[in-house]
Coordinates of C-alpha atoms in Angstrom, one line a residue:
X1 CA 0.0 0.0 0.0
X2 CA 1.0 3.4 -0.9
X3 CA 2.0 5.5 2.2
X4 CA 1.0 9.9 3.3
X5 CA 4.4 11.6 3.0
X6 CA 3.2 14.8 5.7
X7 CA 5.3 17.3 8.5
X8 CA 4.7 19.0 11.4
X9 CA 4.4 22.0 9.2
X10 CA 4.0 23.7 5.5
X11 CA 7.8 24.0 4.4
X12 CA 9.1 21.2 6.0
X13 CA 10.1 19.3 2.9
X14 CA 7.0 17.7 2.0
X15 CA 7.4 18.6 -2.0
X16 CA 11.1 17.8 -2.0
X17 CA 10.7 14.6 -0.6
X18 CA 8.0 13.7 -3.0
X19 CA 9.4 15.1 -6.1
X20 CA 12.6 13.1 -5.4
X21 CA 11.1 9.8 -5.0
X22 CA 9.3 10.8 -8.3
X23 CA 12.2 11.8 -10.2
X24 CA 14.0 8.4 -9.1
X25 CA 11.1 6.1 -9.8
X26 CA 10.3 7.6 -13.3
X27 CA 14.6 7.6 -14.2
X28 CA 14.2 4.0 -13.2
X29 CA 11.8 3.5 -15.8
X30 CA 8.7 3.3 -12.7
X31 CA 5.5 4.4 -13.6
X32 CA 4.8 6.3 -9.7
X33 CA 1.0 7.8 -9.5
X34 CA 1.2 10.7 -7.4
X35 CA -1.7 12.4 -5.2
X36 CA -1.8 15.5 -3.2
X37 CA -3.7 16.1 -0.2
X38 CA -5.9 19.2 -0.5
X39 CA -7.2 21.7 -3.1
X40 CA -3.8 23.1 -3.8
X41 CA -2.9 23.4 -7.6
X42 CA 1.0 24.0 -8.0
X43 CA 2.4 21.1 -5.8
X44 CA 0.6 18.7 -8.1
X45 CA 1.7 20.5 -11.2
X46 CA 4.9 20.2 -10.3
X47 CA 4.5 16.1 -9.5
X48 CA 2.6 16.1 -12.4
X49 CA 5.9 17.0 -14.4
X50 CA 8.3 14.8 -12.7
X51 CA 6.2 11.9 -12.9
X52 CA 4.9 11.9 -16.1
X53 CA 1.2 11.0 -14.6
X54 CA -1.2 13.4 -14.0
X55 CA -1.5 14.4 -9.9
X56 CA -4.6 13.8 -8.0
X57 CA -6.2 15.6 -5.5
X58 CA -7.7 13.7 -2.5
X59 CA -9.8 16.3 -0.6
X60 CA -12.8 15.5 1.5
X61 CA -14.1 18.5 2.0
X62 CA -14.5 19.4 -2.0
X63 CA -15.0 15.8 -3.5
X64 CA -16.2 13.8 -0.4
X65 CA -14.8 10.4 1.8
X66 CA -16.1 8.1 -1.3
X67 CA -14.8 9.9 -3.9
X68 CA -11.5 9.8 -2.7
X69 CA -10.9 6.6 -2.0
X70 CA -12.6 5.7 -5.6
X71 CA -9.9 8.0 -7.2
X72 CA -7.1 6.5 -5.7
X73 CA -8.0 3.2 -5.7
X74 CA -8.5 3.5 -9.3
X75 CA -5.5 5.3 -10.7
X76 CA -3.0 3.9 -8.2
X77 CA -3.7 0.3 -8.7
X78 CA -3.0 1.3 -12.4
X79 CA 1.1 2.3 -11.5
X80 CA 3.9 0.6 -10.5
X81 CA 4.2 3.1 -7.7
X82 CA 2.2 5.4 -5.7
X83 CA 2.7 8.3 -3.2
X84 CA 0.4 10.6 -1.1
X85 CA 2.2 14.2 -0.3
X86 CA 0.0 15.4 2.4
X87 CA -0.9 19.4 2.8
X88 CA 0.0 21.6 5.9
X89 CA 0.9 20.2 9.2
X90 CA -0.6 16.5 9.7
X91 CA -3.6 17.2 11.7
X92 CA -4.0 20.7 10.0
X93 CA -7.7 20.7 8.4
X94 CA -10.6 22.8 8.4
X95 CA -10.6 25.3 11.1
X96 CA -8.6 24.1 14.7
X97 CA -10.0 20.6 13.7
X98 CA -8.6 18.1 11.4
X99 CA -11.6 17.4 8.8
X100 CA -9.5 17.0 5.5
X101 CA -6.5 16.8 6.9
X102 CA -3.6 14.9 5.9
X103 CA -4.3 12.5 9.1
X104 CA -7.9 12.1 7.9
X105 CA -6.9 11.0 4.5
X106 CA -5.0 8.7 6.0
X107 CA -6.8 7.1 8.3
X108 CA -9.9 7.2 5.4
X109 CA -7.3 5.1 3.0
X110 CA -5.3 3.1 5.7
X111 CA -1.7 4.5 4.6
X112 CA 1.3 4.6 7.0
X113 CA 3.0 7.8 7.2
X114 CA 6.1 9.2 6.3
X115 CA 7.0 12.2 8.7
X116 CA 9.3 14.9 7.4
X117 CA 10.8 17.0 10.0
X118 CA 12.8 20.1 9.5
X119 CA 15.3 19.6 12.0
X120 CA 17.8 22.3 11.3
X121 CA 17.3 24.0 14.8
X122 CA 17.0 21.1 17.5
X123 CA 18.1 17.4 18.4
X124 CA 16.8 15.9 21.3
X125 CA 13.5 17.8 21.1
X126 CA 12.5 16.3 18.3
X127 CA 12.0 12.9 20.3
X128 CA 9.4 14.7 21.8
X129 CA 7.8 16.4 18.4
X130 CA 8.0 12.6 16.8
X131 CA 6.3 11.0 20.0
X132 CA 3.8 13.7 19.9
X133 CA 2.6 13.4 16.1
X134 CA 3.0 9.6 16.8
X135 CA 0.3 9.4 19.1
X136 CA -2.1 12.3 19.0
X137 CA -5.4 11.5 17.6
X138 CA -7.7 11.0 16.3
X139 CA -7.6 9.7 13.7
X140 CA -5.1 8.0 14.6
X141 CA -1.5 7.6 13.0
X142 CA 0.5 4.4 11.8
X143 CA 4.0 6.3 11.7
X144 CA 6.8 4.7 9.5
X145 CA 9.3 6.2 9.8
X146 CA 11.2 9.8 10.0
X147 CA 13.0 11.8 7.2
X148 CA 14.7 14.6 8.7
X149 CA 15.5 17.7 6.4
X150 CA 17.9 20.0 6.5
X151 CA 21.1 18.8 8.2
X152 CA 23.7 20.0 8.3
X153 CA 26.7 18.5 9.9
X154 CA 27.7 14.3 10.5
X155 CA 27.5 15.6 14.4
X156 CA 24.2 17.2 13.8
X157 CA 23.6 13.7 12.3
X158 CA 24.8 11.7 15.1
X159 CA 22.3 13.8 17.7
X160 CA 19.3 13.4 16.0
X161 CA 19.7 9.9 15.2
X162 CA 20.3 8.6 18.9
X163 CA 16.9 11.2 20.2
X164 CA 15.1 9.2 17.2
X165 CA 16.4 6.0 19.0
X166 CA 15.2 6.1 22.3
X167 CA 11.1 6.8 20.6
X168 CA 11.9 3.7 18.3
X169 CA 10.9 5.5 15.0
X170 CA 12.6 4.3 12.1
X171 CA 14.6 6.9 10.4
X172 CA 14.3 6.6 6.1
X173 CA 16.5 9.1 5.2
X174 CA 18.3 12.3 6.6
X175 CA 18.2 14.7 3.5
X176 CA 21.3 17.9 3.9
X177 CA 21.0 21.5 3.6
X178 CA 21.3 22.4 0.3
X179 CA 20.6 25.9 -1.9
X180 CA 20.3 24.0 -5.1
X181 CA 17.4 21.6 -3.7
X182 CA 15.0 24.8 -2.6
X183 CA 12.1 25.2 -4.5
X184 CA 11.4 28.6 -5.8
X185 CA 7.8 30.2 -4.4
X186 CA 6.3 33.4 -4.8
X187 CA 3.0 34.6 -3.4
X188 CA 0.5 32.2 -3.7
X189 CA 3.4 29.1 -3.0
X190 CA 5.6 27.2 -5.5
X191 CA 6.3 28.0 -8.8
X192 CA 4.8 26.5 -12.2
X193 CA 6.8 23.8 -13.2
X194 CA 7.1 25.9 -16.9
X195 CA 8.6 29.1 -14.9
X196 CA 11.1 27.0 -13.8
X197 CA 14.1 27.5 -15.9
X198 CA 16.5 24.8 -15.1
X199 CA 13.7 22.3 -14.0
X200 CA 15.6 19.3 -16.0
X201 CA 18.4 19.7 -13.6
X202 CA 16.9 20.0 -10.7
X203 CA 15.0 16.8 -11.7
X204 CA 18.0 15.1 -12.0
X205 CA 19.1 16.6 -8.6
X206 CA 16.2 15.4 -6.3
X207 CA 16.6 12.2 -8.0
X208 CA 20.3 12.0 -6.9
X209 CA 19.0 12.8 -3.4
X210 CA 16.5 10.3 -3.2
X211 CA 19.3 7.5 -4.0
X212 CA 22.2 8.9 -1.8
X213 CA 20.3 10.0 1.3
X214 CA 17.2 8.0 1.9
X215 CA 17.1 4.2 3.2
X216 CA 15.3 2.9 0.0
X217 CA 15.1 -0.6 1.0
X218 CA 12.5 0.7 3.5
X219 CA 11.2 3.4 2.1
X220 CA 10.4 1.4 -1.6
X221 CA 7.5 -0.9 -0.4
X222 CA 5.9 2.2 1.1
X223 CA 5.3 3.1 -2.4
X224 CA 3.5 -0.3 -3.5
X225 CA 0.4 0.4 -5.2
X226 CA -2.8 -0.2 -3.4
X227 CA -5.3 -3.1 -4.6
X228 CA -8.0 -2.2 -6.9
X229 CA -11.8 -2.0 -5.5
X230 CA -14.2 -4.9 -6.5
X231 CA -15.9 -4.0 -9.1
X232 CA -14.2 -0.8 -10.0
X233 CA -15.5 1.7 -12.0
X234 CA -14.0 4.9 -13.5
X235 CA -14.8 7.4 -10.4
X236 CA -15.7 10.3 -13.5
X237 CA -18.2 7.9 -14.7
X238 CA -19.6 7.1 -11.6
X239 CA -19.7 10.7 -10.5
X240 CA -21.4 11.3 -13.3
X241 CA -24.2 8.0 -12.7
X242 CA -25.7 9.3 -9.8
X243 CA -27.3 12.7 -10.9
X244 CA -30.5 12.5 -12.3
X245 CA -31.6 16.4 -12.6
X246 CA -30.4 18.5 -15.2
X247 CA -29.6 16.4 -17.3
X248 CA -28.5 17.3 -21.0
X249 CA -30.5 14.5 -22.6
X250 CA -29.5 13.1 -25.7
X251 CA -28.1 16.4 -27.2
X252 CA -24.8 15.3 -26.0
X253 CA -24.9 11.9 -28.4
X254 CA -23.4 13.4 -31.5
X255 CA -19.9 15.0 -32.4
X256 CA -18.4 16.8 -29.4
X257 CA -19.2 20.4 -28.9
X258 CA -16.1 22.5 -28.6
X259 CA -15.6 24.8 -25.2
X260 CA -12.5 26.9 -24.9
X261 CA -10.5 26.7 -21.9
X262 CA -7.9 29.9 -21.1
X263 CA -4.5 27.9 -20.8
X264 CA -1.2 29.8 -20.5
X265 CA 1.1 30.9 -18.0
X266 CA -2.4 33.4 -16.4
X267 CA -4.4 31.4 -16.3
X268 CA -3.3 27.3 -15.8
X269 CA -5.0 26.2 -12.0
X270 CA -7.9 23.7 -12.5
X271 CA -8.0 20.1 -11.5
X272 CA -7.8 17.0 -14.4
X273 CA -11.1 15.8 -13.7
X274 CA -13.1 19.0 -14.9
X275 CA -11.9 18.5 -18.8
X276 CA -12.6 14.4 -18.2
X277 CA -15.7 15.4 -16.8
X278 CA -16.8 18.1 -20.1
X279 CA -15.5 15.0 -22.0
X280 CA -17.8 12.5 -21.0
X281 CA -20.3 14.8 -20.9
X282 CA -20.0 15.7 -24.9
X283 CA -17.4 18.4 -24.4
X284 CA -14.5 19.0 -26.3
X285 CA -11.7 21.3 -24.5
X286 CA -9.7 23.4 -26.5
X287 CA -6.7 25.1 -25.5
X288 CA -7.0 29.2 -25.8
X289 CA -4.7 32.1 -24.2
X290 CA -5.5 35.1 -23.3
X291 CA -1.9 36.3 -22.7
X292 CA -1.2 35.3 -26.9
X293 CA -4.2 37.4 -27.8
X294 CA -5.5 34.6 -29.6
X295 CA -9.3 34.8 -30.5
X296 CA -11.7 32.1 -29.2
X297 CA -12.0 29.3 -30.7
X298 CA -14.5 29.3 -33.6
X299 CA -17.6 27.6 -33.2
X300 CA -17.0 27.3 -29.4
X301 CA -20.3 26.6 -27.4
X302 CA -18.5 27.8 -23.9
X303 CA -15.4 29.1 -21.9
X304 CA -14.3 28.8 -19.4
X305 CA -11.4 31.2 -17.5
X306 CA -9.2 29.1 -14.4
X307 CA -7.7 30.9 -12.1
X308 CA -3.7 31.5 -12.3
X309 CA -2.0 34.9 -12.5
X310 CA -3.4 37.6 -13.9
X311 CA -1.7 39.9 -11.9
X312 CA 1.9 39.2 -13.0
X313 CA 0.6 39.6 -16.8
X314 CA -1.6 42.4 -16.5
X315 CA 0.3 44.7 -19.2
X316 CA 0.1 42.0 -21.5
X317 CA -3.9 41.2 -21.2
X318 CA -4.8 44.4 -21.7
X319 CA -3.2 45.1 -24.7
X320 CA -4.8 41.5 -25.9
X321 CA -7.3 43.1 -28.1
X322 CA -8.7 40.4 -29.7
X323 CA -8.8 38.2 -26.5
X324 CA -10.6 41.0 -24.6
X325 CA -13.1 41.6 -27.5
X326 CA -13.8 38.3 -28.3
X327 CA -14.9 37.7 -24.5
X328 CA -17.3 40.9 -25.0
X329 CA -18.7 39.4 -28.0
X330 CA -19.2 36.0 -26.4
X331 CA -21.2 37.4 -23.4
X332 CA -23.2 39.8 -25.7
X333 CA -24.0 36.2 -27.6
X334 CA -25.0 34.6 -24.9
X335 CA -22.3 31.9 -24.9
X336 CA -22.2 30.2 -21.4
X337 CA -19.0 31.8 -19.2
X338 CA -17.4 30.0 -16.6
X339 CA -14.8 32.2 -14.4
X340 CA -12.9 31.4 -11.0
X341 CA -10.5 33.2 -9.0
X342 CA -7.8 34.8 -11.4
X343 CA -10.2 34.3 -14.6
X344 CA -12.8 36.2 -12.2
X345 CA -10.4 39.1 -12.7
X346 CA -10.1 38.8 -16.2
X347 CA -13.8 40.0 -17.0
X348 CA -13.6 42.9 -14.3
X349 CA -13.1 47.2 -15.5
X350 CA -9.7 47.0 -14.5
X351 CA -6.7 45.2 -12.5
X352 CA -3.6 46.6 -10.6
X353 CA -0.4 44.6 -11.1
X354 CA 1.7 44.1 -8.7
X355 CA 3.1 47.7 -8.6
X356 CA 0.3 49.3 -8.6
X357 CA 0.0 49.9 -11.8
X358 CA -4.3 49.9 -13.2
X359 CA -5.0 48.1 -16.8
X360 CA -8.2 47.5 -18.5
X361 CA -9.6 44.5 -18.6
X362 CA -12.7 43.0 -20.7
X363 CA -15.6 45.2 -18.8
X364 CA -17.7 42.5 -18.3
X365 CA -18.2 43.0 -14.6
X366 CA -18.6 46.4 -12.8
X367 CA -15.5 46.1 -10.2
X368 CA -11.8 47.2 -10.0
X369 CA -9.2 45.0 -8.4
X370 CA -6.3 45.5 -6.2
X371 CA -3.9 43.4 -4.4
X372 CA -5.1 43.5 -1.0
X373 CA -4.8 40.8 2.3
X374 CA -4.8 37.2 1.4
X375 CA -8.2 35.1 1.5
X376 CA -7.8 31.5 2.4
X377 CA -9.8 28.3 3.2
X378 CA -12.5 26.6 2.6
X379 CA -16.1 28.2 2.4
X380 CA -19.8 26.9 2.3
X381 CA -21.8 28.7 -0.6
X382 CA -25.1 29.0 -0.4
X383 CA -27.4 30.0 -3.9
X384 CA -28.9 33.5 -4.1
X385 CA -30.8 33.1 -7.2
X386 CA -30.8 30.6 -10.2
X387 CA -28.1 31.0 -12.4
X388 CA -26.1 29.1 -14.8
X389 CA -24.3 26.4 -12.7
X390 CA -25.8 27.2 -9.4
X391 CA -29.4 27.2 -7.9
X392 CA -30.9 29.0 -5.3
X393 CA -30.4 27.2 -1.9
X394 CA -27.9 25.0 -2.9
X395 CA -25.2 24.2 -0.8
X396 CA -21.4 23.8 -2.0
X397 CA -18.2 23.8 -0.7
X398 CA -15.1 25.6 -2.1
X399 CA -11.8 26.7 -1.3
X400 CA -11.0 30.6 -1.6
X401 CA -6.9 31.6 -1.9
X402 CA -5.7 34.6 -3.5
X403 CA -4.7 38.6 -2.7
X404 CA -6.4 40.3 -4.7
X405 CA -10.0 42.4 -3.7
X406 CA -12.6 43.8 -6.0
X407 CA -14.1 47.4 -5.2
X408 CA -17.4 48.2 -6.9
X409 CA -17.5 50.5 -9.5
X410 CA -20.6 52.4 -10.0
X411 CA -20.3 54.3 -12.8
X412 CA -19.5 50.7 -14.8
X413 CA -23.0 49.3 -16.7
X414 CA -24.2 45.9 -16.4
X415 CA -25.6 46.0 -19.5
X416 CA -23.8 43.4 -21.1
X417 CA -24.1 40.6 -18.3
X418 CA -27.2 41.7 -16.2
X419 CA -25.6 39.9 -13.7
X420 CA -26.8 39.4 -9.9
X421 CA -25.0 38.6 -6.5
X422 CA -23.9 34.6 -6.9
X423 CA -24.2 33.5 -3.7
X424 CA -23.2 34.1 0.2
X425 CA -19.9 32.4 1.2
X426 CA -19.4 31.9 5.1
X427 CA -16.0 30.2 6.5
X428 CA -14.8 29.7 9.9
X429 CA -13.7 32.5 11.1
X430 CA -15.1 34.5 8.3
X431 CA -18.3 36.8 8.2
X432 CA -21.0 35.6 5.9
X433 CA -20.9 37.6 3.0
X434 CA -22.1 38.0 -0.5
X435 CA -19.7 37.2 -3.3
X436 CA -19.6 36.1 -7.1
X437 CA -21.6 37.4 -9.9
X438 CA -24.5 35.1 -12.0
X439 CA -27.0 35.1 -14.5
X440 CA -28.2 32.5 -17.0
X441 CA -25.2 32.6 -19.2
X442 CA -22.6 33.5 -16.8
X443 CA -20.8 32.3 -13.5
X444 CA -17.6 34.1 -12.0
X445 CA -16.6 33.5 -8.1
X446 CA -13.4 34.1 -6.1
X447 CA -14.5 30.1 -5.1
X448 CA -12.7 27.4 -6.4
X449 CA -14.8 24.5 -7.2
X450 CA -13.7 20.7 -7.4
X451 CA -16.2 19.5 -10.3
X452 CA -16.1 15.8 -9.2
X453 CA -17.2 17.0 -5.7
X454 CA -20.6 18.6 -7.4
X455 CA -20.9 16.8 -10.9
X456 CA -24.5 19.4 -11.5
X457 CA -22.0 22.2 -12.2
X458 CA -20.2 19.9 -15.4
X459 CA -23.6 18.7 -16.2
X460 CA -25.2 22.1 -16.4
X461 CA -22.5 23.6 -18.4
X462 CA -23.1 21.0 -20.5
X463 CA -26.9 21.7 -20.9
X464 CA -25.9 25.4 -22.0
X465 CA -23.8 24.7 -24.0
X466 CA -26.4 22.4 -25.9
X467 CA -28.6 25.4 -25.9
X468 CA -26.0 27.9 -26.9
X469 CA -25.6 29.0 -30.7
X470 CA -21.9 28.4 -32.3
X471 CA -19.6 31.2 -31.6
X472 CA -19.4 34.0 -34.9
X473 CA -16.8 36.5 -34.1
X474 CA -16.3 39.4 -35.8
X475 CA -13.0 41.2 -36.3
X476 CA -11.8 43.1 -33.6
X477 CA -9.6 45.7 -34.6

């Protein structure tokens, strides 16, 4: 069985530890199956890269117990290998309690865990940090084993070896302190695997430290790949089985129906199972930037905008012309339009880069945006009206993260949308609030949605696309 690579904390060497046992496995012709804990996009991209399979993420909270455990079951019983990296601290979930934590996905798929401690500032106290993740619960913990990051000296070694010996926890590797093995982050956490200029070699370099300084012999058969489910069925499939309202009816029989999907260095965050799920539904993704001032796709019967980083390109999208105008002429048509988080920002009056600095944007939506505090964690969303993908009263749960905030601009016209309030979002620790814009054609939300956690939202896309008319753009000078 596969085992939950987690830490005491964020930035304890988590990704490195993962990405290494990935870059070994696939240079020794392995297929490994990765999995993240979590809704987080850019640690999967990354294992995404380096192990040539695409990451999936197992969170409870977006996608449910069931689905989960269907997902990995399903693609790790297809691998040679298979690895978990967990999110946060282990017992870090929701709130102060520990719902879709790393510990709970654990305990939900039975996998031991693999503890990786930053240990650059102690030695014998981290006998008592061990011991303490060892047996705090619930849910409760089958430990491993210990790989200790970041040290630095054969005496350090030594120390933290003998404080490891006296909890009986078996040490799998002691990894050193290195510049050339830090992973470059910026605001909202790692970056993109295609920012990454010399990514090849650093490949090659966590692979070299996954065979020199871990205990492979142990640490292998914690990779094994789990046993597949009686009776297993593809988990889009049977996400998909179970919803009996809204359907698209037979529309969906015939050739695929092209819907554009912004895809570029702005716009890139969106989970696999979204364009698996358009597929089965009928739905043919195609590719589209913004950022190239490419058109839309002719023909297309929907788009939809992911989040990303529209703020580091804002220069560039709003001198894309005929990007911008083919997104006006699109929601003037009536095409269906899908927008989270940095897509949101996309259809707004305007957007302030990093410096400071305001651009246009498409003028779809009447606010301005600015970088502001940072907005994180899950939130319950609760329907204001019927709209597009959502219907009044219906409960969903997303995950907010990003530091940008919209003001309202009054003077702007809704003409063009004649959109209302989406829904009010309430998290712990959070004041209920109203956020998102909607309308029959049109859904745009800070909230991050996982698709296979709320298989209406695919399927109602769907349905408007069926009902949409081809896109017909007309030059945009």
């Amino acid at each position: 069985m596969a085992c939950l690579i987690a830490a005491p904390s964020s930035g304890s060497g988590k990704t490195l530890l993962s990405l290494s046992l990935a870059a070994l496995a696939r240079r020794r012709g392995l297929r490994i199956q990765p999995f993240k804990v979590g809704p987080d996009y850019l640690d999967p991209q990354l294992l995404t890269r380096v192990s040539g399979q695409p990451c999936r993420n197992l969170d409870t909270l977006l996608c449910g117990p069931e689905w989960v455990r269907r997902s990995f079951h399903w693609h790790g019983s297809r691998a040679d290998l298979c690895l978990v990296e967990g999110v946060m601290g282990l017992f870090d979930g929701r709130g102060p309690t520990s719902a879709g934590s790393s510990a709970e996905v654990a305990d939900l798929l039975d996998l031991p865990v693999v503890l990786v401690v930053e240990a650059s500032r102690q030695a014998g106290s981290i006998a008592a940090l061990v011991r303490g993740f060892r047996d705090h619960g619930p849910p409760p913990v089958r430990l491993a084993g210990v790989v200790l990051n970041r040290v630095a000296s054969d005496r350090h070694r030594a120390l933290l070896r003998e404080a490891l010996d006296a909890v009986a926890v078996p040490l799998l590797g002691i990894l050193p302190v290195s510049p050339a093995l830090e992973l470059p982050s910026r605001h909202l956490g790692l970056l993109p695997p295609q920012e990454v200029n010399d990514l090849d070699a650093r490949e090659a370099a966590w692979a070299a430290l996954a065979e020199h300084h871990l205990d492979l012999e142990r640490l292998w058969p914690l990779l094994s790949p789990p046993a597949a489910l009686p009776q297993q069925q593809d988990p889009i499939r049977w996400c998909l089985t179970p919803v009996a309202t809204d359907s698209a009816g037979d529309a969906l029989k015939g050739a695929p129906l092209p819907l554009a999907i912004a895809s570029d260095a702005a716009f890139h965050f969106r989970y696999p199972e979204a364009t698996e799920l358009l597929g089965a539904l009928g739905l043919e993704a195609r590719a589209w930037s913004p950022l190239a001032d490419e058109p839309l796709p002719a023909g297309c019967r929907a788009v939809v905008l992911p989040g990303g980083y529209p703020e580091l390109h804002a220069p560039a999208l709003a001198a894309a012309h005929r990007s911008l105008g083919a997104l006006r002429q699109a929601a003037a048509a009536g095409v269906p339009l899908v927008a989270e988080c940095g897509g949101l920002l996309l259809l707004g009056r305007s957007l302030e880069d990093q410096q400071g600095r305001r651009h246009g944007m498409a003028g779809l939506l009447p606010f301005s945006a600015r970088r502001g505090s940072l907005s994180l964690g899950y939130r319950e969303a609760v329907g204001e009206r019927d709209g597009l993908l959502v219907r009044r009263g219906e409960r969903l749960v997303g995950h907010e993260f990003h530091r940008w905030q919209l003001t309202d601009d009054p003077e702007m016209s809704r003409d063009v949308a004649s959109c209302d309030r989406l829904w009010q979002l309430e998290g712990w620790g959070n004041p209920r609030r109203a956020e998102g814009w909607t309308s029959g054609t049109m859904h745009a939300s800070w909230l991050h949605l996982h698709w296979a956690g709320c298989p209406k939202i695919p399927r109602r896309l769907a349905a408007a696309a069926v009902r949409a008319a081809p896109l017909t753009l007309r030059p945009v000078s």
